[in-house]
PDB file of C-alpha atoms in Angstrom:
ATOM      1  CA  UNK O 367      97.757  86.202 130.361  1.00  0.00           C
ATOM      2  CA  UNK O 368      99.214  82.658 131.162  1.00  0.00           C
ATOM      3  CA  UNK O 369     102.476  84.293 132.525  1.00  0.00           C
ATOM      4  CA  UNK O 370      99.555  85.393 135.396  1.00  0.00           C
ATOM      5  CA  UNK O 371      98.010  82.377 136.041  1.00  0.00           C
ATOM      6  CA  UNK O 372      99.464  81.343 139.557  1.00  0.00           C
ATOM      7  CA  UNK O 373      98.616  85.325 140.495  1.00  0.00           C
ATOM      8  CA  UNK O 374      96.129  87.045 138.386  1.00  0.00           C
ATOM      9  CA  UNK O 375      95.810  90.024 140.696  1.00  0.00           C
ATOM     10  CA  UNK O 376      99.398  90.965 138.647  1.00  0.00           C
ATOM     11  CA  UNK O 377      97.720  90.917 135.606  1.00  0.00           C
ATOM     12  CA  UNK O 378      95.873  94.372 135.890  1.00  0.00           C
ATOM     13  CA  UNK O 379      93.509  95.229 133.673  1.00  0.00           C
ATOM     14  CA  UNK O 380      95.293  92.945 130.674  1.00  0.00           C
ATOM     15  CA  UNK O 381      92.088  90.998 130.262  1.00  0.00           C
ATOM     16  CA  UNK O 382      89.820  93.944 130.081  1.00  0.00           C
ATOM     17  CA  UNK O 383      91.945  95.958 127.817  1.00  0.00           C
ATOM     18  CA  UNK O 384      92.093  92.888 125.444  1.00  0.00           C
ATOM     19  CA  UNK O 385      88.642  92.359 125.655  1.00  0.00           C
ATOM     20  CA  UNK O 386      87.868  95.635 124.747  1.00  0.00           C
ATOM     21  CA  UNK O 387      90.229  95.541 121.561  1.00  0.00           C
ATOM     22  CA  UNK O 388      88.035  93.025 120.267  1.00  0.00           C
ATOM     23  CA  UNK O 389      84.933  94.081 120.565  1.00  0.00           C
ATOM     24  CA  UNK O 390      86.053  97.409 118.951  1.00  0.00           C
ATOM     25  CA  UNK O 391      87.967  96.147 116.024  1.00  0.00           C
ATOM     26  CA  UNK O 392      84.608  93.655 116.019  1.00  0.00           C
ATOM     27  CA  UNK O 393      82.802  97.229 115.496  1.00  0.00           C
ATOM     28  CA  UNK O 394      84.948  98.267 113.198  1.00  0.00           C
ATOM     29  CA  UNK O 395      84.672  95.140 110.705  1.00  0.00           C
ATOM     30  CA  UNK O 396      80.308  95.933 111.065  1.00  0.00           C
ATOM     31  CA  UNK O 397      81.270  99.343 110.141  1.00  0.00           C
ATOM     32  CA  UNK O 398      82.863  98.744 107.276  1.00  0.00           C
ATOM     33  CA  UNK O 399      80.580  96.400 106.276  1.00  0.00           C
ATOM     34  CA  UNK O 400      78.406  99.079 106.083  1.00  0.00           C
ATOM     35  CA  UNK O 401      80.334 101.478 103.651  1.00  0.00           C
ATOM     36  CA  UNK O 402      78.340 103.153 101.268  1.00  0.00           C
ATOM     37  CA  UNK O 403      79.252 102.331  97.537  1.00  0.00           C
ATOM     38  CA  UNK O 404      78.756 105.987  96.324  1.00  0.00           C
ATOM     39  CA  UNK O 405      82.020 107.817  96.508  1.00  0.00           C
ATOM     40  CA  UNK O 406      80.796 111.124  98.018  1.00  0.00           C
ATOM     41  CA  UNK O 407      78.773 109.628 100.679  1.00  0.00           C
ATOM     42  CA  UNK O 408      81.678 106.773 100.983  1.00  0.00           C
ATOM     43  CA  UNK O 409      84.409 109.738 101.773  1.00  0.00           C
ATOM     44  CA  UNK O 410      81.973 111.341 104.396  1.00  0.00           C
ATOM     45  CA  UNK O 411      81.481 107.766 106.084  1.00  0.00           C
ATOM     46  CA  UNK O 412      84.934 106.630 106.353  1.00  0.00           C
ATOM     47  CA  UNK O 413      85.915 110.332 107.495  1.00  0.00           C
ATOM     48  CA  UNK O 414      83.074 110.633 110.020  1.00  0.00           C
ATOM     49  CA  UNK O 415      82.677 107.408 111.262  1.00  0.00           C
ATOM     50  CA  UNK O 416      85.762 104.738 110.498  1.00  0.00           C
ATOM     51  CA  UNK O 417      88.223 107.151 111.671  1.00  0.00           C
ATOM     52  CA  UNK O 418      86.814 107.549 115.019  1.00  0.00           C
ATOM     53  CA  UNK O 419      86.304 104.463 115.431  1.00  0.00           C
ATOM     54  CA  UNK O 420      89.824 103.255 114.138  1.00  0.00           C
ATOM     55  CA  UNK O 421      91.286 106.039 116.432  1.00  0.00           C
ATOM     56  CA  UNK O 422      89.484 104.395 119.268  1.00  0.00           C
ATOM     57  CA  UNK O 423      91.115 101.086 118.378  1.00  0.00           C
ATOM     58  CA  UNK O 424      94.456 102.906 118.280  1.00  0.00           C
ATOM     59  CA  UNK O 425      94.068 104.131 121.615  1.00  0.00           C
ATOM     60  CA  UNK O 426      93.261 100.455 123.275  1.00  0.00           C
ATOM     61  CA  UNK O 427      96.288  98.849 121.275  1.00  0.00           C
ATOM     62  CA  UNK O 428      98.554 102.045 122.372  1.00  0.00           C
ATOM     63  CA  UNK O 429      96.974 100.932 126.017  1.00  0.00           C
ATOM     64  CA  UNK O 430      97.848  97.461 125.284  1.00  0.00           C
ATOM     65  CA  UNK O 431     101.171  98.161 124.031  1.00  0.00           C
ATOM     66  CA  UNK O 432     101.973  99.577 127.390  1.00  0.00           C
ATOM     67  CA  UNK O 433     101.326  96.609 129.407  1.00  0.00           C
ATOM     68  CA  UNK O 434     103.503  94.088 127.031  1.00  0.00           C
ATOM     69  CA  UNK O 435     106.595  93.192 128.350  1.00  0.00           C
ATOM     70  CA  UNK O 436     109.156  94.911 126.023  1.00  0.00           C
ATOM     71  CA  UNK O 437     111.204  91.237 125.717  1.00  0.00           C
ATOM     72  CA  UNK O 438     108.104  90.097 124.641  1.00  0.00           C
ATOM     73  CA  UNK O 439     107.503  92.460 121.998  1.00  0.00           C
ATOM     74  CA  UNK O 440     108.269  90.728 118.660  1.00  0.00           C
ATOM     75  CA  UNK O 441     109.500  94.651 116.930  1.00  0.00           C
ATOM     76  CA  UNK O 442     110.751  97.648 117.909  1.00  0.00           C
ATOM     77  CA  UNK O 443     108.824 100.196 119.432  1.00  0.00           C
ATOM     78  CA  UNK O 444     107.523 103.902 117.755  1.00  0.00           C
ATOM     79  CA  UNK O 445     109.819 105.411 119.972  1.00  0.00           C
ATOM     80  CA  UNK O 446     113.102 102.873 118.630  1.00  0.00           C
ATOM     81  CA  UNK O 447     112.030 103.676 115.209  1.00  0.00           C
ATOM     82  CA  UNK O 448     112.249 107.805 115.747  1.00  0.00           C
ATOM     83  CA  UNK O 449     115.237 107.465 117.658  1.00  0.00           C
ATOM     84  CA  UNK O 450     117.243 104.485 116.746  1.00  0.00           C
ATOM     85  CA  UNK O 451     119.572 106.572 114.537  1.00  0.00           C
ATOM     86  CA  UNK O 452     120.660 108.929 117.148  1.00  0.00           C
ATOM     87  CA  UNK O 453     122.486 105.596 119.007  1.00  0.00           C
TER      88      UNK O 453
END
């Protein structure tokens, strides 16, 4: 967000979509902490609530991913990976 100091209105929705990947992974960590201990009833939590809430993560950091400059990006991409052998 520094690089859009001197003109924030060219910083989009960066702040927003950061902000949000916080307080979701922030949700996530209470979640967790709130894993049953019994395996039956652990297996139905993490399948009907962690993954929904991890695939809402995904989503914001696949949003977030977006907006990063690619020269930026310390690794390659999903898309490099898959495809990087075809060059």
């Amino acid at each position: 967000l520094a690089t859009y100091e001197a003109m924030p209105s060219l910083a989009g929705d960066r702040k927003g979509t950061y902000n949000s990947i916080k307080t979701e992974v922030d949700k996530l960590k209470d979640l967790l902490a709130k894993k049953p201990r019994e395996l039956r009833k652990e297996a139905t939590y993490l399948c009907d609530v962690i993954k929904p809430q991890m695939l809402a993560v995904r989503a914001l950091v696949d949003e977030a991913e977006g907006l990063l400059d690619k020269e930026l990006y310390p690794y390659p991409t999903y898309e490099e990976l898959i495809y990087s052998h075809h060059s």
